[in-house]
XYZ file of C-alpha atoms in Angstrom:
787
model
C 10.554 183.277 52.649
C 7.916 181.216 50.895
C 9.186 178.009 49.367
C 7.476 177.107 46.106
C 7.393 173.447 45.103
C 6.770 172.762 41.433
C 4.816 169.584 40.850
C 5.545 167.195 38.009
C 3.944 168.018 34.710
C 0.768 166.230 33.709
C 0.250 166.690 29.995
C -2.805 165.522 28.079
C -4.335 166.058 24.668
C -8.115 165.817 24.408
C -10.648 165.850 21.577
C -13.774 167.518 23.001
C -14.838 164.368 24.758
C -14.972 163.791 28.504
C -14.248 160.479 30.198
C -16.679 158.094 31.756
C -16.013 156.842 35.238
C -15.754 153.083 35.586
C -18.853 151.821 37.379
C -18.338 150.433 40.842
C -19.458 146.888 41.574
C -23.214 146.732 41.982
C -24.820 145.923 45.290
C -25.891 142.289 45.581
C -29.013 142.913 47.611
C -31.343 141.520 44.992
C -30.944 137.950 43.745
C -29.659 137.086 40.299
C -33.098 135.885 39.267
C -34.700 139.132 40.434
C -32.169 141.194 38.487
C -32.786 139.154 35.350
C -36.567 139.440 35.622
C -36.346 143.160 36.395
C -34.069 143.683 33.396
C -36.490 141.930 31.066
C -39.346 144.064 32.365
C -37.227 147.184 31.947
C -36.498 146.257 28.331
C -40.208 145.741 27.742
C -40.754 149.319 28.871
C -37.992 150.481 26.540
C -39.727 148.807 23.610
C -43.011 150.534 24.475
C -41.167 153.859 24.700
C -39.542 153.359 21.283
C -42.991 152.563 19.894
C -44.194 155.975 21.187
C -46.386 154.349 23.872
C -44.995 156.685 26.518
C -47.634 156.260 29.216
C -47.470 152.469 29.008
C -43.657 152.567 29.136
C -43.800 154.688 32.287
C -46.212 152.211 33.905
C -43.876 149.305 33.148
C -40.825 151.126 34.533
C -42.807 151.970 37.669
C -43.720 148.301 38.054
C -39.999 147.424 38.002
C -39.527 149.587 41.107
C -42.587 148.200 42.875
C -42.089 144.510 42.057
C -38.306 144.358 42.533
C -37.486 146.833 45.328
C -34.161 145.108 46.119
C -32.867 144.730 42.571
C -30.112 147.043 41.320
C -32.121 147.404 38.090
C -34.567 149.638 39.964
C -32.055 152.486 39.725
C -32.158 152.281 35.918
C -35.945 152.421 36.133
C -35.731 155.527 38.333
C -33.451 157.194 35.777
C -35.788 156.389 32.909
C -38.859 157.606 34.803
C -37.029 160.769 35.811
C -36.099 161.491 32.194
C -39.683 160.818 31.118
C -41.173 163.265 33.642
C -38.458 165.863 32.942
C -38.429 165.795 29.150
C -41.938 164.725 28.228
C -44.084 166.005 31.087
C -42.043 168.947 32.414
C -43.076 167.618 35.854
C -39.876 168.712 37.565
C -40.828 167.663 41.113
C -41.776 164.129 40.041
C -38.660 163.849 37.922
C -36.459 165.068 40.762
C -37.884 162.447 43.151
C -36.822 159.636 40.791
C -33.376 161.111 40.172
C -32.802 161.552 43.912
C -33.656 157.875 44.426
C -31.079 156.874 41.798
C -28.456 159.227 43.284
C -28.615 157.670 46.765
C -25.766 155.871 48.492
C -27.494 152.494 47.972
C -26.665 152.730 44.278
C -23.098 151.460 43.860
C -22.872 152.464 40.192
C -20.990 155.786 40.182
C -21.862 156.558 36.562
C -25.585 156.265 37.353
C -25.208 158.350 40.511
C -23.333 161.055 38.624
C -26.024 161.212 35.955
C -28.817 161.210 38.531
C -27.200 163.998 40.562
C -26.733 166.042 37.413
C -30.376 165.568 36.437
C -31.520 166.694 39.898
C -29.690 169.939 39.161
C -31.300 170.130 35.711
C -34.737 169.831 37.330
C -33.901 172.762 39.615
C -32.611 174.739 36.620
C -35.734 174.156 34.561
C -37.858 175.177 37.560
C -35.709 178.338 37.843
C -34.414 177.461 41.301
C -30.882 178.424 40.395
C -29.491 178.294 43.922
C -30.380 174.612 44.338
C -29.198 173.987 40.776
C -25.751 175.381 41.593
C -25.599 173.260 44.740
C -26.245 170.014 42.823
C -23.908 170.882 39.952
C -21.074 171.633 42.375
C -21.799 168.281 44.015
C -21.302 166.561 40.648
C -17.964 168.334 40.168
C -16.719 167.484 43.661
C -17.944 163.895 43.996
C -17.533 162.670 40.403
C -14.545 164.687 39.089
C -13.668 162.285 36.255
C -17.157 161.746 34.848
C -18.608 163.140 31.650
C -21.228 164.930 33.695
C -18.635 167.432 34.987
C -18.667 169.284 31.672
C -22.465 169.419 31.700
C -22.396 170.653 35.300
C -20.183 173.593 34.329
C -22.525 174.257 31.400
C -25.618 174.522 33.590
C -23.774 176.630 36.173
C -22.896 179.027 33.360
C -26.476 179.107 32.085
C -27.808 179.726 35.596
C -25.502 182.691 36.113
C -26.445 184.037 32.689
C -30.133 183.874 33.603
C -29.382 185.862 36.756
C -27.345 188.456 34.873
C -24.004 187.403 36.381
C -22.211 187.442 33.048
C -18.664 187.334 34.415
C -19.330 184.136 36.358
C -21.297 182.716 33.422
C -18.294 183.162 31.134
C -15.957 181.662 33.727
C -18.087 178.516 34.048
C -18.798 178.108 30.344
C -15.064 178.361 29.591
C -14.556 175.205 31.651
C -16.951 173.125 29.547
C -14.891 170.450 27.783
C -11.922 170.657 30.125
C -12.811 167.583 32.198
C -11.201 164.407 30.885
C -11.688 161.101 32.620
C -8.906 158.864 33.852
C -7.986 156.190 31.338
C -10.062 157.829 28.623
C -8.690 156.239 25.464
C -10.639 158.666 23.309
C -8.310 161.423 24.516
C -5.575 159.845 22.368
C -7.541 160.214 19.121
C -8.580 163.045 16.844
C -11.774 162.631 14.849
C -11.002 164.143 11.466
C -13.052 167.242 10.739
C -13.703 167.987 14.423
C -12.057 170.646 16.563
C -8.816 169.484 18.181
C -8.384 170.422 21.847
C -5.092 170.585 23.727
C -5.129 170.647 27.526
C -1.949 171.149 29.564
C -1.728 170.632 33.312
C 1.373 172.059 34.969
C 1.795 173.556 38.439
C 3.955 176.312 36.896
C 0.923 177.626 35.043
C -0.803 178.790 38.237
C 1.247 182.016 38.065
C -0.120 183.016 34.648
C -1.948 186.332 34.399
C -5.319 186.520 32.682
C -3.829 187.832 29.396
C -0.984 185.296 29.246
C -0.934 182.310 26.915
C 1.185 179.186 26.456
C 2.561 178.468 22.949
C 2.146 174.958 21.548
C 3.245 173.532 18.208
C 1.178 170.993 16.270
C 2.692 168.944 13.443
C 1.353 166.079 11.318
C 3.145 163.209 9.617
C 2.060 164.706 6.262
C 3.960 167.944 6.954
C 1.378 170.394 8.293
C 2.564 172.674 11.108
C 0.398 175.060 13.148
C 0.971 177.274 16.163
C -1.582 177.250 18.964
C -1.972 179.526 21.981
C -3.401 177.836 25.074
C -5.075 180.090 27.638
C -5.892 179.640 31.348
C -9.315 178.153 32.073
C -9.671 180.053 35.344
C -7.864 182.091 37.940
C -4.865 180.623 39.821
C -5.294 177.209 38.200
C -2.685 174.946 36.666
C -4.633 174.172 33.497
C -4.526 175.879 30.094
C -6.660 174.994 27.086
C -6.444 175.681 23.363
C -8.146 174.406 20.224
C -7.796 174.345 16.455
C -10.184 173.184 13.701
C -9.195 170.159 11.613
C -10.233 168.926 8.170
C -9.309 166.394 5.527
C -6.954 167.839 2.950
C -3.450 168.479 1.675
C -1.282 170.212 4.316
C -0.989 174.016 4.209
C 1.343 175.295 6.899
C 0.319 178.207 9.076
C -3.246 178.644 7.815
C -4.890 178.093 11.210
C -6.415 174.737 10.218
C -4.957 171.287 10.844
C -5.087 169.353 7.553
C -5.021 165.583 8.036
C -5.688 162.300 6.251
C -6.769 158.910 7.528
C -3.155 157.822 8.156
C -2.065 161.033 9.913
C -0.587 161.263 13.349
C -0.600 164.625 15.106
C 2.300 165.498 17.398
C 1.821 168.158 20.077
C 4.973 169.858 21.425
C 5.186 172.004 24.546
C 8.180 173.379 26.445
C 8.085 172.870 30.212
C 10.017 175.834 31.583
C 10.614 174.315 35.033
C 10.176 170.654 35.942
C 9.853 168.928 39.301
C 13.418 167.640 38.824
C 14.563 171.300 38.613
C 15.366 171.097 34.929
C 14.647 173.987 32.596
C 13.033 174.225 29.139
C 12.321 170.519 28.843
C 10.503 169.460 25.666
C 7.255 167.570 26.166
C 5.310 165.909 23.370
C 2.333 163.644 22.799
C 1.208 161.918 19.606
C -2.423 161.417 18.630
C -3.869 159.208 15.891
C -6.472 160.448 13.406
C -9.679 158.408 13.174
C -13.181 158.785 11.780
C -16.570 157.637 13.039
C -18.214 155.874 10.117
C -21.787 156.563 8.991
C -23.685 154.253 6.607
C -26.776 155.454 4.718
C -29.216 154.452 2.007
C -29.636 157.556 -0.192
C -32.002 158.881 -2.820
C -30.984 159.161 -6.475
C -29.379 162.586 -6.002
C -27.509 161.457 -2.858
C -29.029 164.381 -1.001
C -31.315 162.694 1.564
C -31.322 159.443 3.483
C -34.079 156.872 2.896
C -35.645 154.074 4.913
C -37.007 152.252 1.903
C -35.790 150.972 -1.482
C -37.820 150.245 -4.612
C -37.729 146.842 -6.268
C -36.555 146.995 -9.891
C -34.328 150.041 -9.294
C -30.842 150.697 -7.976
C -30.021 150.979 -4.294
C -27.830 154.039 -3.728
C -25.427 153.610 -0.833
C -23.093 155.996 0.975
C -20.393 155.402 3.585
C -18.756 158.369 5.331
C -15.487 157.399 7.010
C -12.790 160.056 7.251
C -9.944 157.719 8.188
C -10.329 155.779 4.897
C -9.190 158.888 3.016
C -5.484 158.039 2.717
C -4.275 159.599 -0.544
C -4.765 162.553 -2.866
C -6.770 160.471 -5.332
C -10.097 158.631 -5.082
C -9.772 155.974 -2.375
C -11.955 152.874 -2.118
C -13.470 150.647 0.538
C -15.757 147.613 0.684
C -18.988 146.814 2.502
C -21.379 143.882 2.377
C -24.974 144.436 1.227
C -27.485 141.760 2.228
C -31.151 140.955 1.652
C -32.915 139.847 4.855
C -36.176 137.947 5.044
C -38.219 137.328 8.178
C -38.118 133.770 9.445
C -41.285 131.801 9.915
C -42.462 130.834 13.404
C -41.445 127.220 12.704
C -37.920 128.256 11.698
C -37.519 130.370 14.854
C -38.759 127.546 17.102
C -36.471 124.999 15.415
C -33.437 127.233 15.858
C -34.280 127.972 19.500
C -34.597 124.246 20.279
C -31.270 123.611 18.576
C -29.582 126.243 20.744
C -31.149 124.819 23.911
C -29.939 121.344 22.973
C -26.403 122.612 22.386
C -26.466 124.368 25.757
C -27.738 121.222 27.502
C -24.983 119.057 26.017
C -22.271 121.609 26.794
C -20.039 120.525 29.734
C -20.907 122.524 32.843
C -18.203 124.458 34.657
C -18.325 123.869 38.433
C -16.113 126.880 39.123
C -17.610 130.150 40.430
C -18.468 132.825 37.895
C -16.403 135.373 39.771
C -14.842 135.834 43.208
C -17.564 135.976 45.840
C -20.270 134.457 43.590
C -21.756 130.950 44.036
C -20.859 128.219 41.553
C -23.089 127.437 38.593
C -25.612 124.711 39.317
C -27.846 122.827 36.906
C -31.399 124.032 36.571
C -34.475 122.512 35.014
C -33.675 120.012 32.287
C -29.984 120.623 32.774
C -30.123 124.265 31.697
C -27.969 126.480 33.895
C -29.921 129.119 35.815
C -27.573 132.026 35.140
C -28.041 131.787 31.369
C -30.964 133.661 29.795
C -33.323 132.285 27.183
C -31.396 131.961 23.880
C -32.062 134.799 21.468
C -32.866 133.937 17.870
C -32.315 136.423 15.054
C -35.785 136.875 13.480
C -34.240 137.459 10.025
C -32.265 135.242 7.648
C -29.884 136.307 4.874
C -31.229 135.258 1.462
C -28.816 137.182 -0.793
C -25.485 138.953 -0.298
C -23.121 141.049 -2.437
C -19.689 142.517 -1.588
C -19.761 146.068 -2.935
C -16.803 148.385 -3.678
C -17.311 152.047 -2.784
C -15.356 154.905 -4.391
C -14.544 158.252 -2.797
C -16.363 161.106 -4.528
C -15.888 164.857 -4.758
C -18.632 166.873 -3.076
C -19.990 170.206 -4.331
C -17.415 172.855 -3.436
C -18.347 175.240 -0.632
C -16.443 178.507 -0.360
C -14.615 178.490 2.958
C -12.379 180.985 4.684
C -9.382 180.427 6.885
C -8.624 182.504 9.966
C -5.087 183.911 9.975
C -3.555 186.017 12.717
C -2.899 189.688 12.186
C -0.427 191.882 14.043
C -2.913 194.344 15.519
C -6.485 194.652 16.750
C -6.335 191.948 19.390
C -9.310 189.792 20.243
C -10.012 187.539 23.200
C -10.178 183.759 23.339
C -10.942 182.510 26.821
C -9.018 184.642 29.304
C -6.113 185.464 26.996
C -5.700 188.232 24.447
C -4.838 186.820 21.022
C -4.159 188.430 17.650
C -7.247 189.445 15.724
C -8.286 187.099 12.899
C -8.068 188.085 9.239
C -10.254 186.219 6.740
C -8.491 184.879 3.663
C -9.913 182.647 0.889
C -8.946 178.980 1.008
C -6.515 178.142 -1.811
C -7.779 175.825 -4.563
C -6.885 172.195 -3.761
C -7.068 169.761 -6.705
C -6.685 166.678 -4.482
C -9.649 164.581 -3.390
C -10.163 164.519 0.382
C -13.808 164.117 1.377
C -14.029 160.782 3.196
C -17.387 160.166 1.466
C -17.697 156.903 -0.521
C -20.617 155.958 -2.778
C -21.871 152.938 -4.730
C -25.059 151.673 -6.408
C -26.378 148.113 -6.557
C -29.262 146.842 -8.759
C -32.221 145.439 -6.789
C -34.371 142.976 -8.721
C -37.713 141.473 -7.725
C -37.437 137.667 -7.755
C -38.851 134.712 -5.869
C -35.700 132.621 -6.219
C -32.186 133.956 -5.635
C -29.439 133.429 -8.234
C -26.060 133.207 -6.539
C -22.987 135.090 -7.790
C -24.681 137.529 -10.199
C -23.535 140.777 -8.464
C -27.177 141.833 -8.172
C -29.537 141.810 -5.219
C -32.756 139.799 -5.571
C -35.625 140.321 -3.181
C -39.360 140.187 -2.566
C -41.681 142.927 -1.251
C -41.398 143.160 2.531
C -37.761 142.054 2.664
C -35.032 144.277 4.040
C -31.764 145.489 2.537
C -28.971 145.731 5.114
C -25.558 147.349 4.635
C -22.803 146.003 6.901
C -19.535 147.941 7.192
C -16.621 147.257 9.535
C -15.261 150.537 10.925
C -11.710 149.547 11.830
C -10.590 152.898 13.304
C -12.929 155.024 15.379
C -13.038 156.898 18.678
C -13.839 153.706 20.590
C -11.075 151.276 21.638
C -12.199 148.477 19.290
C -13.389 148.139 15.665
C -17.152 148.256 15.366
C -19.673 146.949 12.866
C -21.948 149.657 11.425
C -25.252 148.648 9.843
C -28.334 150.293 8.420
C -31.514 148.807 6.953
C -34.144 149.823 4.408
C -37.478 148.144 3.574
C -38.080 146.730 0.080
C -41.256 148.119 -1.474
C -42.999 148.115 -4.835
C -43.812 151.294 -6.770
C -42.237 154.677 -5.993
C -41.046 156.505 -2.873
C -42.726 159.851 -3.362
C -42.743 162.783 -0.994
C -45.498 163.166 1.578
C -47.143 166.553 1.993
C -49.267 167.397 5.033
C -52.193 169.535 3.929
C -54.181 169.693 7.155
C -53.509 168.794 10.752
C -56.348 168.074 13.126
C -55.994 166.818 16.687
C -59.026 164.718 17.501
C -58.263 164.043 21.160
C -59.545 166.971 23.217
C -57.066 166.466 26.069
C -54.145 166.192 23.653
C -55.247 169.395 21.916
C -55.357 171.168 25.278
C -51.875 169.930 26.185
C -50.620 171.251 22.865
C -52.019 174.700 23.599
C -50.433 174.761 27.050
C -47.090 173.733 25.546
C -47.436 176.541 23.010
C -48.209 179.067 25.740
C -45.226 177.847 27.764
C -42.907 178.164 24.757
C -44.134 181.704 23.987
C -43.623 182.679 27.630
C -40.090 181.324 27.531
C -39.300 183.294 24.356
C -40.727 186.425 25.947
C -38.566 185.878 29.022
C -35.490 185.635 26.787
C -36.371 188.940 25.115
C -36.883 190.470 28.557
C -33.468 189.255 29.735
C -31.861 191.057 26.804
C -33.764 194.271 27.468
C -36.113 193.945 24.474
C -39.218 194.875 26.461
C -41.538 195.545 23.520
C -40.876 192.174 21.884
C -41.144 190.467 25.257
C -44.580 191.919 25.966
C -45.708 190.927 22.471
C -44.793 187.285 23.147
C -46.402 187.399 26.585
C -49.659 188.650 25.038
C -49.582 185.824 22.487
C -49.024 183.325 25.295
C -51.860 184.826 27.318
C -54.269 184.598 24.370
C -53.436 180.925 23.811
C -53.658 180.105 27.528
C -56.973 181.913 28.041
C -58.428 179.976 25.124
C -57.161 176.770 26.725
C -58.637 177.780 30.100
C -62.205 177.659 28.736
C -61.698 174.074 27.593
C -59.777 173.104 30.748
C -62.716 174.102 32.971
C -64.831 171.482 31.201
C -62.230 168.758 31.773
C -61.151 169.829 35.275
C -58.535 167.868 37.185
C -54.859 168.023 36.294
C -55.462 169.932 33.046
C -57.181 172.800 34.874
C -54.415 172.813 37.484
C -51.705 173.096 34.794
C -53.678 175.894 33.119
C -53.824 177.903 36.348
C -50.081 177.451 36.825
C -49.340 178.626 33.286
C -51.635 181.652 33.639
C -50.017 182.828 36.859
C -46.543 182.440 35.303
C -47.575 184.584 32.355
C -49.113 187.257 34.587
C -46.029 187.346 36.775
C -43.742 187.635 33.715
C -45.893 190.555 32.486
C -45.587 192.242 35.932
C -49.361 192.094 36.339
C -48.973 191.271 40.001
C -52.669 191.549 40.972
C -53.678 188.951 38.425
C -50.700 186.726 39.284
C -51.628 186.780 42.976
C -55.286 186.116 42.235
C -54.481 183.167 40.001
C -52.090 181.568 42.498
C -54.712 182.059 45.225
C -57.296 180.316 43.050
C -54.848 177.443 42.554
C -54.472 177.117 46.333
C -58.218 177.196 46.879
C -59.238 174.722 44.172
C -56.191 172.406 44.378
C -54.997 172.389 48.012
C -52.901 169.247 47.407
C -51.246 170.591 44.257
C -47.553 169.962 43.726
C -47.315 173.606 42.626
C -48.670 174.865 45.945
C -45.307 175.953 47.361
C -44.416 177.787 44.168
C -47.807 179.531 44.252
C -47.257 180.681 47.848
C -43.769 181.891 46.949
C -45.141 183.932 44.038
C -47.802 185.515 46.250
C -45.156 186.411 48.829
C -42.959 187.961 46.121
C -45.901 190.027 44.895
C -46.573 191.323 48.415
C -42.873 192.039 48.893
C -42.672 194.044 45.661
C -45.631 196.142 46.770
C -44.083 196.864 50.148
C -46.724 194.886 52.064
C -44.073 193.314 54.256
C -46.308 191.887 57.040
C -48.329 189.925 54.495
C -45.158 188.837 52.673
C -43.614 187.610 55.934
C -46.776 185.657 56.756
C -46.744 183.986 53.340
C -43.017 183.205 53.521
C -43.614 181.684 56.985
C -46.400 179.504 55.553
C -43.950 178.305 52.911
C -41.357 177.296 55.520
C -43.974 175.141 57.241
C -44.465 172.917 54.163
C -42.161 170.096 55.251
C -41.940 168.430 51.820
C -41.238 171.607 49.871
C -37.821 172.276 48.333
C -38.526 176.014 48.597
C -38.483 176.327 52.374
C -35.035 177.893 52.271
C -36.344 180.470 49.790
C -39.143 181.297 52.212
C -36.791 181.759 55.159
C -34.495 183.951 53.072
C -37.503 186.019 51.975
C -38.352 186.698 55.630
C -34.853 188.089 56.127
C -35.192 190.284 53.032
C -38.474 191.719 54.276
C -37.071 192.613 57.712
C -33.997 194.141 56.086
C -36.083 196.319 53.750
C -38.281 197.358 56.690
C -35.161 198.320 58.672
C -33.802 200.441 55.834
C -37.115 202.331 55.568
C -37.512 202.804 59.344
C -36.154 205.594 61.474
C -32.675 205.074 62.932
C -33.949 204.400 66.451
C -36.314 201.626 65.399
C -34.157 200.097 62.658
C -31.724 198.272 64.954
C -34.245 195.633 66.176
C -35.383 195.035 62.588
C -31.811 194.530 61.393
C -31.326 192.061 64.239
C -34.434 190.108 63.195
C -33.199 190.089 59.595
C -29.834 188.764 60.800
C -31.542 185.973 62.746
C -33.687 185.083 59.710
C -30.604 184.791 57.490
C -28.854 182.736 60.164
C -31.854 180.378 60.211
C -31.319 179.704 56.490
C -27.781 178.540 57.285
C -28.802 176.542 60.400
C -32.118 174.997 59.354
C -31.871 174.690 55.543
C -28.236 173.791 54.750
C -29.260 172.158 51.450
C -30.941 175.329 50.233
C -29.417 177.208 47.336
C -29.791 180.386 49.409
C -27.178 179.436 52.019
C -24.405 181.371 50.296
C -26.578 184.477 49.969
C -27.662 184.257 53.610
C -24.088 183.952 54.873
C -23.108 186.924 52.708
C -25.882 188.980 54.318
C -24.635 187.960 57.769
C -21.133 189.139 56.864
C -22.508 192.504 55.764
C -24.175 192.909 59.162
C -20.841 192.254 60.876
C -19.292 194.903 58.668
C -21.989 197.422 59.545
C -21.257 196.745 63.234
C -17.512 197.246 62.523
C -16.735 193.727 63.682
C -14.222 193.432 60.842
C -12.453 190.276 61.985
C -15.672 188.225 62.103
C -16.783 189.788 58.829
C -13.541 188.741 57.126
C -13.935 185.173 58.428
C -17.450 184.965 57.006
C -16.416 186.574 53.701
C -13.654 184.005 53.239
C -16.066 181.151 54.014
C -18.547 182.386 51.421
C -15.892 182.748 48.726
C -14.491 179.280 49.478
C -17.709 177.304 50.021
C -20.309 179.172 47.955
C -18.724 180.334 44.675
C -22.155 180.713 43.023
C -23.768 182.889 45.695
C -25.506 186.081 44.667
C -24.057 189.416 45.730
C -20.449 188.214 45.386
C -19.623 191.652 44.024
C -20.983 193.191 47.243
C -19.050 190.623 49.263
C -15.771 191.432 47.490
C -16.369 195.155 47.892
C -17.073 194.910 51.624
C -14.284 192.350 52.013
C -11.868 194.882 50.530
C -13.171 197.617 52.818
C -12.769 195.367 55.887
C -9.194 194.558 54.931
C -8.488 198.256 54.422
C -9.876 199.049 57.875
C -7.627 196.322 59.293
C -4.631 198.028 57.592
C -4.150 195.160 55.109
C -4.033 197.448 52.103
C -2.317 195.107 49.622
C -4.897 192.368 50.326
C -7.667 194.965 50.035
C -6.420 196.083 46.619
C -6.355 192.490 45.418
C -10.036 192.033 46.349
C -11.043 195.280 44.634
C -9.176 194.174 41.500
C -10.944 190.803 41.667
C -14.295 192.582 41.761
C -13.351 194.666 38.705
C -12.180 191.601 36.750
C -15.008 189.213 37.615
C -17.945 191.634 37.861
C -17.270 194.455 35.382
C -21.032 194.987 35.018
C -21.528 195.543 38.757
C -22.548 199.063 39.876
C -19.752 198.770 42.450
C -17.057 198.224 39.803
C -16.476 201.947 39.190
C -16.049 202.694 42.903
C -13.782 199.652 43.296
C -11.629 200.895 40.429
C -11.334 204.340 42.018
C -10.272 202.848 45.368
C -7.810 200.466 43.676
C -6.170 203.316 41.782
C -5.923 205.338 44.983
C -4.290 202.394 46.771
C -1.836 201.993 43.892
C -0.771 205.635 44.146
C -0.467 205.388 47.916
C 1.807 202.345 47.709
C 5.444 203.464 48.052
């Protein structure tokens, strides 16, 4: 008899936001002074980046790493450089090197390590090395289970499987996006009005749910709305179910499939726990969530249709505050915000204020106690200024005029909406569960005012001197208007001050129309063409993935035309631009299945740029071309060359390719001569597992080894390997083949019930597999044979 222990219920309500792991204490290898200097240099790079001086920003961040190699700030610099190379340069190898440095054990900040590990996986994804991508994303999930990055990891795993045509596994991974909630995440106790409301239930009882089962949950609000929600399993044999419902501001309407709330609402979630750890039955569980809104402050044009960054002297300033939780009644609600005129201080005023702050700091009694446990006490520095305190910061602006403005909630233009209501027939699927099909019904007319949008206008006069208390703003050209609003309730734990600024100008703010664009810089123009060719190639690849061959070839031809035009100019410039052009050309040729041209272009890249960072990818493409043509000796030679590149991340791919070549040669050979070739293929796959354990091809190689055991009728060893692959490599290719052969091994070992379960798993998870039909036939036969 198997004794089943039911764990205590863990019940949580989440609002589409994942938690952030608390950072671990930073390593104290670098001194406090080094950290401060490195931080200032890092901020200088940030300012250059915000000013669109990207190359200069990258140089400054690199100098942080070189000048302060012991400071913990260097990890932030690595992250910023990695993002720069990934997003701006598409230099995935360079980006990955920086992210790997930030993900190392020396970095004690878990949030930084989680982000860096995730970005390493993103680099592999963008470079289309999906095996390595899966490996890094699984590492994020296992090592940082309560970080925000877990949801992104599931997202990229899903995208990777989609790119490879594994749609069942793609759906399974994408369904888990949003299910990770961090420990102590206070945002999980709040609902942002107008956003989708997610309910997550963790209960050990739920592991027995079938794929079409659902868990009923009731949602009620303090205003009287009541909605039913069906939560569905997020995977197979897991204790977590997930459901969601849209929310909006408005008067409650029971049973319409939308949660109507106001700024004072509290939402109560009720769930019945059928069996608790204390062996009680049908115990009611509930959790209450407050409704909040994230405020947004804007300066608007006269029609309140677009935001502005400037205001005109002599006209009104149109202001808008959007804050859903300030909508508390059926009528027009109000709120207040302060509107100020700021003027830049003179250099003398800034210096006077800085000296005043330094004097106050000098005269302040010094605390001899340590800053924190394990840190040295504060000691006086030069002129009595304590060393741990940075240079005092002086606000460069002063307030010259201020008005407290009342905002009134307004009605927005009505948009026809429809509400989803359940019907009794024609079921549809949400997640893994089958739910009633939706029926569209018009939203009833609601005369109440629930928008959460508040507007006001303030006159702005041009004046040299300010008149106090006249309820008007007075300013000069070049001043700034700033709106300051205190957002009391939001998704963060504390109230926050929201501000926005607009420049005061004379004249009118007319629209700007671009009539002609000309790029003067020749290198910049060439980069633009290569980006265009890359984008067209990507679009063509998407069409190709969906089977739209004609549209795909059309996009590939457009990309080729742009890239060939760029190639003529790149030959004049040479260097990195010519190298990037060769890479783009070979990718286009390979996408178009013009293998001769792809091989020739990659060979030219090798010959002209022997130190290229794309060299390993070029060799891999040449080997793939030879393999497709059946020239296996040449393919094996090229794959072997790839494995000898010690710094390449593709060595595992090369070793796996050798195994594929020997396997294809064995299948084409006569029976007598095939056995040695199969043995060489087996040894090549085993070398992937032994020599390249970090390769994304490990799971595939182990699966191939298991298939060889099956062919030799060594079923026990085959089953051991199959179970290891399923447990340790859930993203491996050929899992459908593994499940099929796993089922056949179990059948041969007279474990028919276990065999049927594996065949059913294949049918459920890989319905698009060519083996699904045969698996279904065997499963049905086993069902009939079962007494």
